[in-house]
XYZ file of N, CA and C in Angstrom:
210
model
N 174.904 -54.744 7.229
C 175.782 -54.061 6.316
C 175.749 -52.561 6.615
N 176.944 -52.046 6.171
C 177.411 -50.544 6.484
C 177.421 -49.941 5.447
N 177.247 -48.428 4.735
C 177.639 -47.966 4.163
C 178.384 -46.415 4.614
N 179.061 -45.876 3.966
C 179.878 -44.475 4.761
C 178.697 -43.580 3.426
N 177.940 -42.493 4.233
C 177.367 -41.716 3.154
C 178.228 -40.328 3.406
N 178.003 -39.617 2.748
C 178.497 -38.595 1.959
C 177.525 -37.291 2.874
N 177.742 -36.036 3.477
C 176.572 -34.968 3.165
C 176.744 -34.437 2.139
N 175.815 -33.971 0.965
C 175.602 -33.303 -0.026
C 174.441 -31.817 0.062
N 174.786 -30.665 -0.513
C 173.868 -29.504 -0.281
C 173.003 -30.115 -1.040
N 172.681 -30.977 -2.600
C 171.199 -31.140 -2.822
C 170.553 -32.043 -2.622
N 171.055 -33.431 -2.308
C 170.388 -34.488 -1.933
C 170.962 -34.979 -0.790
N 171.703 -34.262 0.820
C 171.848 -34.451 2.090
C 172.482 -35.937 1.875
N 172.260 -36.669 2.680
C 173.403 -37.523 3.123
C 172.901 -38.735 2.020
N 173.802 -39.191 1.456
C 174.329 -40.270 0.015
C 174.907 -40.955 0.275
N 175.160 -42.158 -0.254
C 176.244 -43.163 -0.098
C 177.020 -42.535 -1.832
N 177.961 -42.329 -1.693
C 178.342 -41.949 -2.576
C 179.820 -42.751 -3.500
N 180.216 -43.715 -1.734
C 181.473 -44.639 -2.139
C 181.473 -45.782 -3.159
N 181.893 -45.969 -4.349
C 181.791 -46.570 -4.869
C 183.323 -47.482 -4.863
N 183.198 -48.874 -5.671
C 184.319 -49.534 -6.455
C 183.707 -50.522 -7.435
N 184.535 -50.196 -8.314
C 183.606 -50.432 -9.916
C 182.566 -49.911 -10.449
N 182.150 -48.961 -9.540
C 180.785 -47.885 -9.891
C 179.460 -48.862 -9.109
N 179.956 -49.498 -8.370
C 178.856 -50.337 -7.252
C 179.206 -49.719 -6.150
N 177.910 -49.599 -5.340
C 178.455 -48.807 -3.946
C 178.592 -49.842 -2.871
N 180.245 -48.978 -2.347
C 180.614 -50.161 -1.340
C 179.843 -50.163 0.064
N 179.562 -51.184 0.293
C 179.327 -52.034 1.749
C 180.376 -52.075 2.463
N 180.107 -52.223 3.690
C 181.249 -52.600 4.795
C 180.380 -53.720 5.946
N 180.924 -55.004 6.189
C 180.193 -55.832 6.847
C 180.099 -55.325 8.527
N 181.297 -54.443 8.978
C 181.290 -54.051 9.665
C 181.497 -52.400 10.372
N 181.096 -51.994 11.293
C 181.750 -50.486 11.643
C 183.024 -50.258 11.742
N 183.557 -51.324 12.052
C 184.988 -51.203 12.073
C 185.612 -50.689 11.008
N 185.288 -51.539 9.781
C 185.740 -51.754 8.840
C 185.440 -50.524 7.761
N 184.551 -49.962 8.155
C 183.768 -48.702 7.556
C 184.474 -47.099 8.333
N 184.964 -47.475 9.716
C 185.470 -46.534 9.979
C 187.249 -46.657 9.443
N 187.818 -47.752 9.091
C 188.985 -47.477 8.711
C 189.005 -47.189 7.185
N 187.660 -47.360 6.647
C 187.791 -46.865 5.446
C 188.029 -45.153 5.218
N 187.167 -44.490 6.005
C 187.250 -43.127 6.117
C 188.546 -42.498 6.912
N 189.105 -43.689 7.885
C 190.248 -42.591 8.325
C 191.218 -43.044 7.096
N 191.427 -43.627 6.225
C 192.226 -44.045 4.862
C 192.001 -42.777 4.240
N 190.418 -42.709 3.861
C 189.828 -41.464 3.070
C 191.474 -39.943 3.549
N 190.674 -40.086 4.752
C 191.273 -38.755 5.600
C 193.146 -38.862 5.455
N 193.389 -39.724 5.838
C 194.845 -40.105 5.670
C 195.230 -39.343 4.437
N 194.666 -39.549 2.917
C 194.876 -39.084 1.914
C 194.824 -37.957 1.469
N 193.309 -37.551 2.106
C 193.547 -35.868 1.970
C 194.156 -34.973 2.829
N 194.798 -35.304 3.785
C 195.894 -34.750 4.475
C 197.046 -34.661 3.705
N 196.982 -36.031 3.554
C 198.591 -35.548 2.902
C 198.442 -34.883 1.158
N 197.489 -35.171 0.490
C 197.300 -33.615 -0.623
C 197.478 -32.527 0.320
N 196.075 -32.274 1.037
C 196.261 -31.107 1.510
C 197.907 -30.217 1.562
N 198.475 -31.283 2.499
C 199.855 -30.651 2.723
C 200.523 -30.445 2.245
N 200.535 -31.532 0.963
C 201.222 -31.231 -0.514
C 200.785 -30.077 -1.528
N 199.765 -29.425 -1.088
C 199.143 -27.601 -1.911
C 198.089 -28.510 -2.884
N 197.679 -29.962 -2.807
C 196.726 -29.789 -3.882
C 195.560 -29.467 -3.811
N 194.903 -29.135 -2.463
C 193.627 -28.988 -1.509
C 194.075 -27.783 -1.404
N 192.806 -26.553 -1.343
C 192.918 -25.409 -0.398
C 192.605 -26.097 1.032
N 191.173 -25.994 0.827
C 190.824 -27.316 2.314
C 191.153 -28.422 2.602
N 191.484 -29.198 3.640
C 190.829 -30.089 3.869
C 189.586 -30.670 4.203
N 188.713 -31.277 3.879
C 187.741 -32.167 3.714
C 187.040 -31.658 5.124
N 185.555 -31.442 5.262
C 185.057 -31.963 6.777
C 184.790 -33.060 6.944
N 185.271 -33.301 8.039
C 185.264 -34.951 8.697
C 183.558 -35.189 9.363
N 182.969 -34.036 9.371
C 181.767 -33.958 9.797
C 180.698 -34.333 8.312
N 180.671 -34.184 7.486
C 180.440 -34.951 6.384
C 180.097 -35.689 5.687
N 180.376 -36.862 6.325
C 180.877 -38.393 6.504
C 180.051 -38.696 7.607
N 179.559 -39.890 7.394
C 178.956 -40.804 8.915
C 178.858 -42.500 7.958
N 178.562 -42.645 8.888
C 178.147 -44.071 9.056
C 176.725 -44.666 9.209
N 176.556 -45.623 8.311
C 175.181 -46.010 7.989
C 174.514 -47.400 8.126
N 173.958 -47.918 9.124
C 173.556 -49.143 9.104
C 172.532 -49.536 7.919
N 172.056 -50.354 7.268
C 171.512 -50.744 5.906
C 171.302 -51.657 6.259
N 171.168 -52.837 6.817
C 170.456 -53.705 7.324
C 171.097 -55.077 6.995
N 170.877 -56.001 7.631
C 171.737 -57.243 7.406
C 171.858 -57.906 6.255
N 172.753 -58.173 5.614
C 173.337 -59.122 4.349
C 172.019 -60.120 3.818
N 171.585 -60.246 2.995
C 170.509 -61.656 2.889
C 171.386 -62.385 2.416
C-alpha cells in the first residue's frame, strides 16, 4: 500500500489525504501518482482562475510505500 504524504514546516512529511476523514491508500504507484497529478490539475486551474496567489509545490508531495495490505 501507498500513501501520497504531504511536507509540513511542523511535523515534515504526513499523509495528510483523506476521504471520509480516513486516510487514503493507494494499492498502487500508479494509482497514487494520478491521484496527485488530479491534485495538480485542480490547482492549476484555480490558480489561473485568481483563486491561488501560488501554485502549490509539486516538490511537497511524494510518495510513500506503507507496506503490504494484510
Amino acid at each position: 500500500m501507498y500513501v501520497v504524504q504531504t511536507f509540513t514546516e511542523i511535523d515534515g512529511w504526513v499523509n495528510t489525504w483523506t476521504v471520509d476523514d480516513v486516510p487514503e491508500t493507494f494499492k498502487t504507484v500508479d494509482q497514487a501518482m494520478k491521484a496527485i497529478d488530479s491534485f495538480f490539475e485542480d490547482v492549476m486551474e484555480d490558480y489561473e482562475a485568481g483563486y491561488l496567489d501560488d501554485p502549490y509545490d509539486r516538490g511537497d508531495y511524494r510518495i510513500k510505500f506503507i507496506g503490504d495490505q494484510a
